[in-house]
Amino acid sequence: MSWKNESLDRLFAPKSVAVIGASDKQEKLGALTLLALNTFEGNVYPVNPRLESIGKLTCYSSIRDIDDQIDLAMIAVGPQHVIPAMTECAEVDIGGAIIFSAGFKELGGIGIEHQKKLREIVDEAHIAVIGPNCLGAGNPNIGMNATFFPHPVQIKKGSVAMVSQSGGVTGLMLYRASDSGLGISKFASVGNRVNIDFHDLIRYFRQDAETEVICLFIEGTEYGREMVNEMSLTTPKKPVIVFKVGKTPASRDAALSHTGSLAGNADLYSAAIRQAGGVEVAGVSEMIDTAYLLSICKHRPKGNRVAIVTHTLGIALIAAQTLELNGVELPNPTEETAGKIQSMLDMPIDIPIKNPIDLLAQGWAQPKIFADAFKM
């Protein structure tokens, strides 16, 4: 839908945020949400009809009472209050909303009906919604942590966008990124995906100037074809890294009860991701390492032929085995290239130059040999 990118712009880069269900009680979701926003550079408006103020902030009875254009509403109320709250939000032309509470599609039955009603309201009003049943979203570039998780780690500004169905995995991805020094452009924990799904966010981040790499943690989606199509359009420009769960019976059942997601056939997903040019990984740590590499390595290889250059052969053998087991070819250098490397090493006898290419102790003593070998 043409309006979604514009609404997502307002969600990820708001000038003003309203917290509906804000609280002055530290254990409440609405208090944690306000605390998480303490580094946000824009205006914050608590909404709670029972309070006049929270700290130094004036509290409002309704979002309709705020004399400012609200870009993002954070909904920190129980599921029974979500639809009335979003009805009010629709009246004041907000751009995006984050709905934390569970109790919708993942419950089945009446929960599915409530989520359908919610979608009708937000689609008609052109509101991009992260959630329900989610951790939230963030944009480190403007100090925005629109979650109920005031994370103690410093999230580095950067070029990697992260999208996860699970709030817990979102937190894990952010912690691992912080530990690795990986910079984040934006992140979103999408939960039940009422009207913003993976394909919407892939399209959005493809056009986002601050994002160069996209990471996805997927339990399942009803829009698999749309997701793969958007991935196919994105991967020629930006890498898309995918960690897909739901490949075993227990994880498939858990995905359905967790975020109401149909996990789908694992082999079909993997084949579709590969065909679309995505990079599939098997864990969060592998995802972060891959994202870090792709964010600093701007050269995109055109094929799968790799040369390993080393001064310690044992570690190179581990790399060679890992690469070959994953379908990467390690061709030996040509006779001409091998002869040039032998000349650089200046050994009393010619040693075989194969791939991996071992520069021996000379590689330790003369680092320039590495640079010269790479140029051949």
C-alpha positions in Angstrom: 0.0 0.0 0.0 1.4 3.4 -1.0 0.7 5.0 2.4 2.7 2.6 4.4 6.2 4.0 3.8 5.1 7.5 4.7 3.5 6.2 7.9 6.6 4.2 8.7 8.7 7.3 8.3 6.6 9.0 11.0 6.8 5.8 13.2 10.6 5.5 13.0 11.4 9.2 13.0 8.7 10.9 15.1 8.9 14.4 16.3 6.3 13.7 19.0 5.3 10.5 20.9 2.2 9.9 23.0 2.3 7.1 25.6 -1.3 5.9 26.1 -1.5 4.1 29.5 1.5 6.0 30.9 2.0 5.3 34.6 3.9 6.7 37.6 4.2 3.2 39.2 7.6 1.7 38.3 6.4 -1.8 37.9 3.8 -0.9 35.3 4.3 -1.2 31.5 3.4 2.5 31.0 6.2 3.5 33.4 8.8 1.3 31.7 7.8 2.8 28.4 8.3 6.3 29.6 11.6 5.4 31.1 12.8 3.8 27.8 12.1 7.1 26.0 14.4 9.2 28.3 17.0 9.6 25.5 14.4 10.5 22.8 15.1 13.9 21.2 11.4 14.8 20.5 8.4 15.6 22.6 6.8 13.0 24.9 3.2 13.2 26.0 1.9 10.8 28.7 -1.8 9.9 28.5 -3.7 8.7 31.6 -7.0 10.2 32.7 -6.3 9.4 36.3 -3.1 11.5 36.6 -2.3 15.2 36.2 1.5 14.7 35.7 4.2 12.1 35.7 7.5 13.6 36.9 7.9 16.9 35.0 5.6 15.8 32.2 1.9 17.0 32.0 -0.4 14.1 31.7 -3.4 14.2 29.3 -6.8 12.5 29.7 -6.9 11.6 26.0 -4.7 11.8 22.9 -7.3 14.1 21.5 -6.4 16.7 24.2 -2.8 17.1 23.1 -2.2 20.3 21.3 0.5 18.9 19.0 0.6 16.7 15.9 1.4 13.2 17.3 3.5 11.0 14.9 3.7 7.9 17.1 1.4 6.5 19.8 2.7 3.8 22.1 -0.2 1.7 23.4 0.6 0.5 26.9 -2.8 -0.7 28.0 -4.6 -4.1 28.3 -6.0 -5.8 25.3 -9.6 -4.8 26.2 -8.6 -1.1 25.9 -6.6 -1.3 22.7 -9.4 -0.9 20.2 -10.9 2.2 22.0 -7.4 3.7 22.2 -6.7 3.1 18.5 -10.1 4.6 17.6 -9.1 7.8 19.3 -5.7 7.7 17.6 -7.4 7.4 14.2 -9.3 10.6 14.9 -6.1 12.7 15.4 -4.1 11.5 12.3 -1.2 9.8 13.9 1.3 8.2 11.6 2.3 5.0 13.5 1.5 3.0 16.6 3.2 0.4 18.7 0.8 -2.0 20.5 2.5 -4.0 23.3 -0.2 -6.1 24.7 -0.9 -9.7 23.8 -4.4 -11.2 23.6 -5.1 -11.1 19.9 -4.5 -13.4 17.0 -2.1 -15.7 18.9 -5.1 -16.8 21.1 -7.2 -17.9 18.2 -11.1 -17.5 18.2 -12.1 -14.2 19.7 -8.5 -13.0 19.6 -8.5 -13.3 15.8 -11.7 -11.4 15.6 -10.3 -8.6 17.7 -7.2 -8.4 15.5 -9.4 -8.2 12.4 -11.3 -5.3 13.9 -8.1 -3.6 14.9 -6.8 -3.9 11.3 -9.9 -2.4 9.9 -9.5 0.7 12.1 -5.8 1.2 11.4 -5.9 0.5 7.7 -8.7 3.0 7.2 -6.8 5.6 9.1 -3.5 4.8 7.4 -1.7 4.0 10.7 1.3 1.8 10.5 1.3 -0.6 13.5 4.1 -2.5 15.0 2.5 -5.3 17.0 0.3 -6.2 18.9 2.1 -8.6 21.2 5.6 -7.1 20.6 8.5 -5.4 22.3 8.4 -2.3 20.1 10.8 -0.4 17.8 13.7 2.0 17.9 15.9 4.4 16.0 19.3 5.0 17.7 20.0 7.9 15.3 17.4 10.0 17.2 17.8 8.3 20.6 14.4 6.6 20.3 13.9 3.4 22.2 10.1 2.9 21.7 9.9 -0.3 23.8 9.0 -1.2 27.4 12.6 -2.3 27.8 15.0 0.4 29.0 18.0 -1.5 27.8 21.2 -0.9 29.8 23.5 -1.4 26.8 24.5 1.4 24.5 23.1 0.7 21.0 25.6 2.0 18.5 24.4 4.1 15.6 24.9 2.3 12.3 23.6 0.9 9.1 22.0 -2.4 10.0 18.2 -2.7 10.3 16.8 -5.5 12.5 13.3 -7.0 12.3 12.2 -9.8 14.6 8.9 -11.5 15.4 9.9 -12.2 18.9 10.5 -9.5 21.5 13.0 -11.7 23.4 15.0 -12.4 20.2 14.9 -8.7 19.5 16.6 -8.0 22.8 19.1 -10.8 22.2 20.0 -9.3 18.8 20.5 -5.9 20.3 22.7 -7.2 23.1 24.8 -9.3 20.6 25.1 -6.3 18.3 26.3 -4.1 21.2 28.8 -6.7 22.2 30.1 -6.9 18.6 30.2 -3.2 18.0 27.6 -3.5 15.3 25.8 -0.3 14.5 22.0 -0.3 14.2 20.0 2.0 11.9 16.5 0.9 13.1 14.9 -2.1 14.8 11.4 -3.5 15.1 9.8 -6.4 17.0 6.7 -7.0 14.9 4.8 -9.6 17.0 1.4 -10.4 15.5 1.9 -8.1 12.5 -1.6 -6.5 12.3 -0.8 -4.5 9.2 3.0 -4.2 9.0 4.6 -7.5 8.0 8.1 -8.5 6.8 7.5 -7.6 3.2 6.4 -4.1 4.3 9.6 -3.6 6.3 11.9 -5.1 3.6 10.4 -2.6 1.1 10.8 0.3 3.6 14.4 -0.5 4.5 15.3 -1.0 0.9 14.4 2.7 0.4 15.9 3.9 3.7 19.1 5.9 3.2 20.3 5.0 6.7 20.1 1.2 6.2 22.6 -0.9 4.2 22.0 -4.4 5.7 18.7 -6.0 6.7 18.4 -8.8 9.3 15.2 -10.8 9.8 14.2 -13.3 12.5 11.1 -15.1 11.1 8.8 -17.5 12.8 6.3 -17.5 10.0 4.1 -15.3 7.8 1.0 -15.5 5.7 2.6 -13.2 3.1 5.5 -15.5 2.1 5.2 -14.7 -1.6 5.2 -11.0 -1.0 8.2 -11.3 1.3 10.2 -13.2 -1.2 9.3 -10.7 -4.0 10.4 -7.8 -1.9 13.6 -9.6 -0.9 14.3 -10.3 -4.6 14.0 -6.5 -5.3 16.2 -5.7 -2.3 19.2 -8.1 -2.4 20.8 -6.6 -5.6 21.1 -3.4 -3.6 21.3 -4.4 0.0 22.0 -7.8 1.7 19.1 -9.5 3.5 20.1 -11.9 6.3 17.4 -14.4 7.5 17.2 -16.6 10.6 14.1 -18.8 10.1 12.8 -21.0 12.9 9.9 -23.4 12.8 11.8 -26.2 11.1 10.9 -28.9 13.7 7.4 -29.9 15.0 7.8 -28.4 18.4 9.1 -25.0 17.1 6.3 -24.9 14.5 3.6 -25.4 17.2 5.3 -22.8 19.4 5.3 -20.3 16.6 1.6 -20.6 16.2 0.8 -20.0 19.9 3.5 -17.3 20.3 2.6 -14.8 17.5 -0.1 -16.6 15.7 2.3 -17.5 12.9 2.1 -20.4 10.4 5.7 -21.5 10.2 5.4 -23.1 6.8 7.5 -25.7 5.0 11.2 -25.3 6.1 12.7 -26.5 2.8 10.4 -24.3 0.7 11.4 -21.3 2.8 15.1 -22.0 2.5 14.8 -22.5 -1.3 12.8 -19.3 -1.7 15.2 -17.3 0.4 18.2 -18.5 -1.6 16.4 -17.8 -4.9 15.7 -14.3 -3.7 19.3 -13.7 -3.0 18.9 -13.8 0.8 21.6 -15.1 3.2 20.2 -17.8 5.5 21.9 -18.3 8.9 21.3 -20.8 11.7 21.5 -18.6 14.8 21.6 -15.1 16.2 25.3 -15.0 16.7 25.9 -16.1 13.1 23.4 -13.4 12.0 25.3 -10.7 13.9 28.7 -11.8 12.6 27.4 -11.9 9.0 25.8 -8.5 9.4 29.0 -7.0 10.8 31.0 -8.4 7.9 28.5 -7.2 5.2 28.3 -3.8 6.8 32.0 -3.1 6.6 32.7 -5.0 3.4 31.2 -2.9 0.6 32.5 -5.2 -2.2 29.8 -7.8 -3.2 31.3 -10.9 -4.7 29.9 -12.0 -8.0 30.5 -15.7 -7.5 31.4 -18.4 -5.0 35.2 -18.8 -5.7 37.3 -17.9 -2.7 41.1 -17.7 -2.0 42.3 -18.0 1.5 45.6 -16.3 2.3 47.2 -17.1 5.7 50.4 -17.3 7.8 49.0 -20.1 10.0 47.7 -23.0 8.0 45.7 -24.8 10.8 43.1 -22.0 11.1 43.0 -21.7 7.3 42.2 -25.4 7.1 39.2 -24.9 9.4 38.0 -22.0 7.1 38.5 -24.1 4.0 36.5 -27.0 5.4 33.7 -24.7 6.5 33.6 -23.0 3.1 33.6 -26.2 1.1 30.9 -27.8 3.2 28.8 -24.8 2.4 29.3 -25.0 -1.4 32.1 -22.5 -1.8 34.9 -23.3 -4.2 38.5 -22.9 -3.4 40.4 -23.1 -6.7 44.2 -23.3 -6.7 46.1 -20.3 -8.1 47.4 -20.4 -11.7 51.0 -21.4 -12.3 51.9 -17.7 -12.9 50.4 -16.5 -9.6 52.0 -19.4 -7.7 55.4 -18.5 -9.2 55.0 -14.8 -8.1 54.1 -15.9 -4.5 57.1 -18.2 -4.4 59.3 -15.3 -5.5 57.9 -13.1 -2.7 58.5 -15.8 -0.1 62.2 -16.1 -1.2 62.6 -19.6 0.1 65.7 -21.7 -0.7 63.4 -24.3 -2.3 60.1 -23.9 -4.1 57.2 -24.9 -1.9 53.8 -25.9 -3.3 51.4 -22.9 -3.5 47.9 -24.1 -3.2 44.6 -22.8 -1.8 44.7 -22.1 1.1 47.9 -20.1 0.4 50.3 -20.2 3.3 52.7 -17.3 3.5 54.6 -19.0 6.3 56.7 -17.0 8.8 57.4 -14.4 6.2 53.7 -13.4 6.5 54.3 -12.6 10.2 57.6 -10.7 9.6 56.5 -8.9 6.4 52.8 -7.9 6.5 53.2 -6.2 3.1 53.4 -9.7 1.5 49.7 -10.1 2.4 48.8 -7.0 0.5 50.9 -8.0 -2.5 49.3 -11.5 -2.5 45.8 -10.0 -2.5 46.6 -8.0 -5.6 47.5 -11.0 -7.7 
